[in-house]
Structures are given as structure tokens and as C-alpha cells.
PDB file of C-alpha atoms in Angstrom:
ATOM      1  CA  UNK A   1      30.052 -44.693  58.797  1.00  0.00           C
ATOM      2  CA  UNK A   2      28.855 -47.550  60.530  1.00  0.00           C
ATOM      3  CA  UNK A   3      26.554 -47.245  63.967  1.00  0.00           C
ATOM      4  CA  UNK A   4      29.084 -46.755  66.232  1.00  0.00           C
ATOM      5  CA  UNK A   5      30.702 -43.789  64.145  1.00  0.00           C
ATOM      6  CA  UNK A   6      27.614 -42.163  64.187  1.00  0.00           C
ATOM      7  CA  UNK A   7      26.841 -42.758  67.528  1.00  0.00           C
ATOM      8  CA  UNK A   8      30.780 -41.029  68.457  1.00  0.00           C
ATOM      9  CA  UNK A   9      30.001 -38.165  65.904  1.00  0.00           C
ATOM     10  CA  UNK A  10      26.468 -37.303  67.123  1.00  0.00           C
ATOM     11  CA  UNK A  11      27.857 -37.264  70.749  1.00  0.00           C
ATOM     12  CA  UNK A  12      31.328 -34.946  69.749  1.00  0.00           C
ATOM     13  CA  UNK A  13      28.557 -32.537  68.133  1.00  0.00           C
ATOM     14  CA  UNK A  14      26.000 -32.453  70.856  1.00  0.00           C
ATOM     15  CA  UNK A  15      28.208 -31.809  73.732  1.00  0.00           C
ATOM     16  CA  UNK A  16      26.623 -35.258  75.272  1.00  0.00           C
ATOM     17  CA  UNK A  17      27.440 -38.241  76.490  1.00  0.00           C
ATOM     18  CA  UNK A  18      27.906 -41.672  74.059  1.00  0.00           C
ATOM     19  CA  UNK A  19      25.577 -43.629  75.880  1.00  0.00           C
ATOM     20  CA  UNK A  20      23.064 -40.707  75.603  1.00  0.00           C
ATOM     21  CA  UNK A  21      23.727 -40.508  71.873  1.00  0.00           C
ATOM     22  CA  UNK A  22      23.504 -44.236  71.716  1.00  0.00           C
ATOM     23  CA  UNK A  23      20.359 -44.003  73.392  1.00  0.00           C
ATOM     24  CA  UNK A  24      18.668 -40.720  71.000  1.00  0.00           C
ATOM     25  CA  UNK A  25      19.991 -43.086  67.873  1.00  0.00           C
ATOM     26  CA  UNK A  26      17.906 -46.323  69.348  1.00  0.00           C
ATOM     27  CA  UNK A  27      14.804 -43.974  69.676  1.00  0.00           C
ATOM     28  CA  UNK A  28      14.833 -42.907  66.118  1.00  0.00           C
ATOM     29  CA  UNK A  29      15.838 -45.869  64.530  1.00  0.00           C
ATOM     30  CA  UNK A  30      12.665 -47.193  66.638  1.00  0.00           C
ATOM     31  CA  UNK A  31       9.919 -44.153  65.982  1.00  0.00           C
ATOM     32  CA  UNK A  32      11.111 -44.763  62.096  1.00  0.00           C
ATOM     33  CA  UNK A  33      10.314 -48.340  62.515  1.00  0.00           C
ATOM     34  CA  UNK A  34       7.449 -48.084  64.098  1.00  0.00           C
ATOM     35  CA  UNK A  35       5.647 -45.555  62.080  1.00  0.00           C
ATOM     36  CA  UNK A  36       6.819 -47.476  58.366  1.00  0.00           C
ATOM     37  CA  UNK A  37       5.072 -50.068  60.246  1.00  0.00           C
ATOM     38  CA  UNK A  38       1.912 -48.077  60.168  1.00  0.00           C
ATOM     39  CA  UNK A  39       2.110 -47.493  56.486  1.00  0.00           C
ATOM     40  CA  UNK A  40       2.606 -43.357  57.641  1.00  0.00           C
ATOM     41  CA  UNK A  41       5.329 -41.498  56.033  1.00  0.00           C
ATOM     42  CA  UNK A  42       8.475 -40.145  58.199  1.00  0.00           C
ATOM     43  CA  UNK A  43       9.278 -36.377  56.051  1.00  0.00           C
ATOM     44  CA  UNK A  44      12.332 -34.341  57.359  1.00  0.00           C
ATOM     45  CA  UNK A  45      12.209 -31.275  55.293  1.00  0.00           C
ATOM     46  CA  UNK A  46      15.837 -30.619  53.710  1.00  0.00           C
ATOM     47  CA  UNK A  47      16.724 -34.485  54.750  1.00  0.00           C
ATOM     48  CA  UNK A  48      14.232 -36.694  52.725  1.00  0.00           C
ATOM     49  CA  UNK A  49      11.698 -39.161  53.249  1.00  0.00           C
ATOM     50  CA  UNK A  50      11.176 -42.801  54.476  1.00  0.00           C
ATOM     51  CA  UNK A  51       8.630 -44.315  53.187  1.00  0.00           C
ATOM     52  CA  UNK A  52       7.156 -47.632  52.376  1.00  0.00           C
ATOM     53  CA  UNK A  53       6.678 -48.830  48.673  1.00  0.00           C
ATOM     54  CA  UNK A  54       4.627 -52.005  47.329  1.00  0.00           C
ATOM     55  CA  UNK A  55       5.550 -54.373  45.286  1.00  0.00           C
ATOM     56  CA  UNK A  56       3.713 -56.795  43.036  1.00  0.00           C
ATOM     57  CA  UNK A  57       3.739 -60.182  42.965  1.00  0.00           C
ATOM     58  CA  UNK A  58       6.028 -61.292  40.031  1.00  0.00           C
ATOM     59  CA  UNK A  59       7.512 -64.350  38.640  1.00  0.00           C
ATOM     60  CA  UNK A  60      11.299 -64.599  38.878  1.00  0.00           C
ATOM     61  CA  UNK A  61      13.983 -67.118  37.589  1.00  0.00           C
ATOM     62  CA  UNK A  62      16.076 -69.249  40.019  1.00  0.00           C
ATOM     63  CA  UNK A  63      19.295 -68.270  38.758  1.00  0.00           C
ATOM     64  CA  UNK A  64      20.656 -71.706  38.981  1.00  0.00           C
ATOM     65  CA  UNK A  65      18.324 -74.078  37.236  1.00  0.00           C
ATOM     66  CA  UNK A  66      16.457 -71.322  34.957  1.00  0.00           C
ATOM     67  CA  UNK A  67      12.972 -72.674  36.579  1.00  0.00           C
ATOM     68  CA  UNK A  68      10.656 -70.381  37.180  1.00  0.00           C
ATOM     69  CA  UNK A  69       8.804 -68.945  40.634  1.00  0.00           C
ATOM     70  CA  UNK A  70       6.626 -67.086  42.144  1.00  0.00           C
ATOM     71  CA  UNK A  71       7.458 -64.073  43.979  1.00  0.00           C
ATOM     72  CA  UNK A  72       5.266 -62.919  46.818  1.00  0.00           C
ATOM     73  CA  UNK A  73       4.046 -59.422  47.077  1.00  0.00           C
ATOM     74  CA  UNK A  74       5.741 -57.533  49.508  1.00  0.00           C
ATOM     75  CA  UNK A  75       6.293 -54.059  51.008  1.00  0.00           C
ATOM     76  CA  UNK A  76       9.812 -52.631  51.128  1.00  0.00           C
ATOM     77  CA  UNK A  77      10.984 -49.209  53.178  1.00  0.00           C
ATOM     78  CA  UNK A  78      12.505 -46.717  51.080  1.00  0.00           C
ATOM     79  CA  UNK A  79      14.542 -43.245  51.543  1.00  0.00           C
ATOM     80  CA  UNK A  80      13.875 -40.561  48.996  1.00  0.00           C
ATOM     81  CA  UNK A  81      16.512 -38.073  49.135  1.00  0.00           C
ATOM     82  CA  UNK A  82      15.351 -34.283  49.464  1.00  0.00           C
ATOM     83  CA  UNK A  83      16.665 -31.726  47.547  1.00  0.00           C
ATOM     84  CA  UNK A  84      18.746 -29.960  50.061  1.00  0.00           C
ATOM     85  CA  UNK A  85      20.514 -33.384  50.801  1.00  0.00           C
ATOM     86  CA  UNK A  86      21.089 -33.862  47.151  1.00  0.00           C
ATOM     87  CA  UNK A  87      22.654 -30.518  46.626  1.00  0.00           C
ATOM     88  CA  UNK A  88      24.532 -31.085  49.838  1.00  0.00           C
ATOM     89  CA  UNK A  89      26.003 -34.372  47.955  1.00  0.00           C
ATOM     90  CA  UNK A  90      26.605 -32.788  44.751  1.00  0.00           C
ATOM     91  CA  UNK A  91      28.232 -29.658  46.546  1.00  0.00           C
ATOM     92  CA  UNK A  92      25.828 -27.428  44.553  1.00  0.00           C
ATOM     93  CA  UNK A  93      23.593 -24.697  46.017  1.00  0.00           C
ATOM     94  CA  UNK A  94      19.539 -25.292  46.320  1.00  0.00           C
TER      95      UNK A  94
END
């Protein structure tokens, strides 16, 4: 399901219009954003979690030549799934 799908579904569920689907989408898509950004936590019970996880600075390979580099620390958002959604997925009961 790409954006658009999801923007069609959430309207043909909610009664409302696309372009006020479109526009609820944009606003979460944004408060997610902006509150990763923080370094806070976004929990929806039964859904899951976004969060964001570090990760060390690391020497890699260059795939082509075999050289080695160094990798940068970084952070990197993440979705852990919550145990409702994975029962959901594996159509057994929680």
C-alpha cells in the first residue's frame, strides 16, 4: 500500500473527504518526525513503537576494492511491532 492507497482507504473508512485524509496523514507523518527528532518515543498501545536507535561508529569494507572505512555514528528511526499487531499478522489471538 503505497501513500495514496492509504490516503483512499483512511478516507472510505472515516466517512471524510481525500484531501482531509491526505491532510490527517501529513500531520502524523509530521508529529512522528518531529518528536524522533527530539530523541522522545512515539508508543501506540496495540500498534507498536517508533523509536530512535544508535549506532556505533564501525569500520566497513567498500565492497568493490575490499579497502577499508570508517563508518560514522549515526541514529536510525525504528518501528517495534506490538503484540496485538503481531498477532494481528500471524492471525493468532493475544
Amino acid at each position: 500500500m503505497n501513500r495514496n492507497e492509504l490516503i483512499d482507504a483512511l478516507a472510505d473508512k472515516t466517512g471524510s473527504s481525500k484531501a482531509d485524509a491526505g491532510r490527517n496523514i501529513a500531520a502524523v507523518i509530521e508529529i512522528v518526525t518531529a518528536t524522533l527528532k527530539k530523541g522522545d518515543n512515539v508508543a501506540l498501545v496495540g500498534f507498536g513503537t517508533f523509536e530512535v536507535r544508535k549506532r556505533a561508529a564501525r569500520t566497513g569494507r567498500n565492497p568493490a576494492t575490499g579497502a577499508e572505512l570508517k563508518i560514522k555514528a549515526s541514529k536510525a528511526p525504528a518501528f517495534k511491532a506490538g503484540a496485538t499487531l503481531k498477532a494481528a499478522v500471524n492471525g493468532t489471538k493475544k
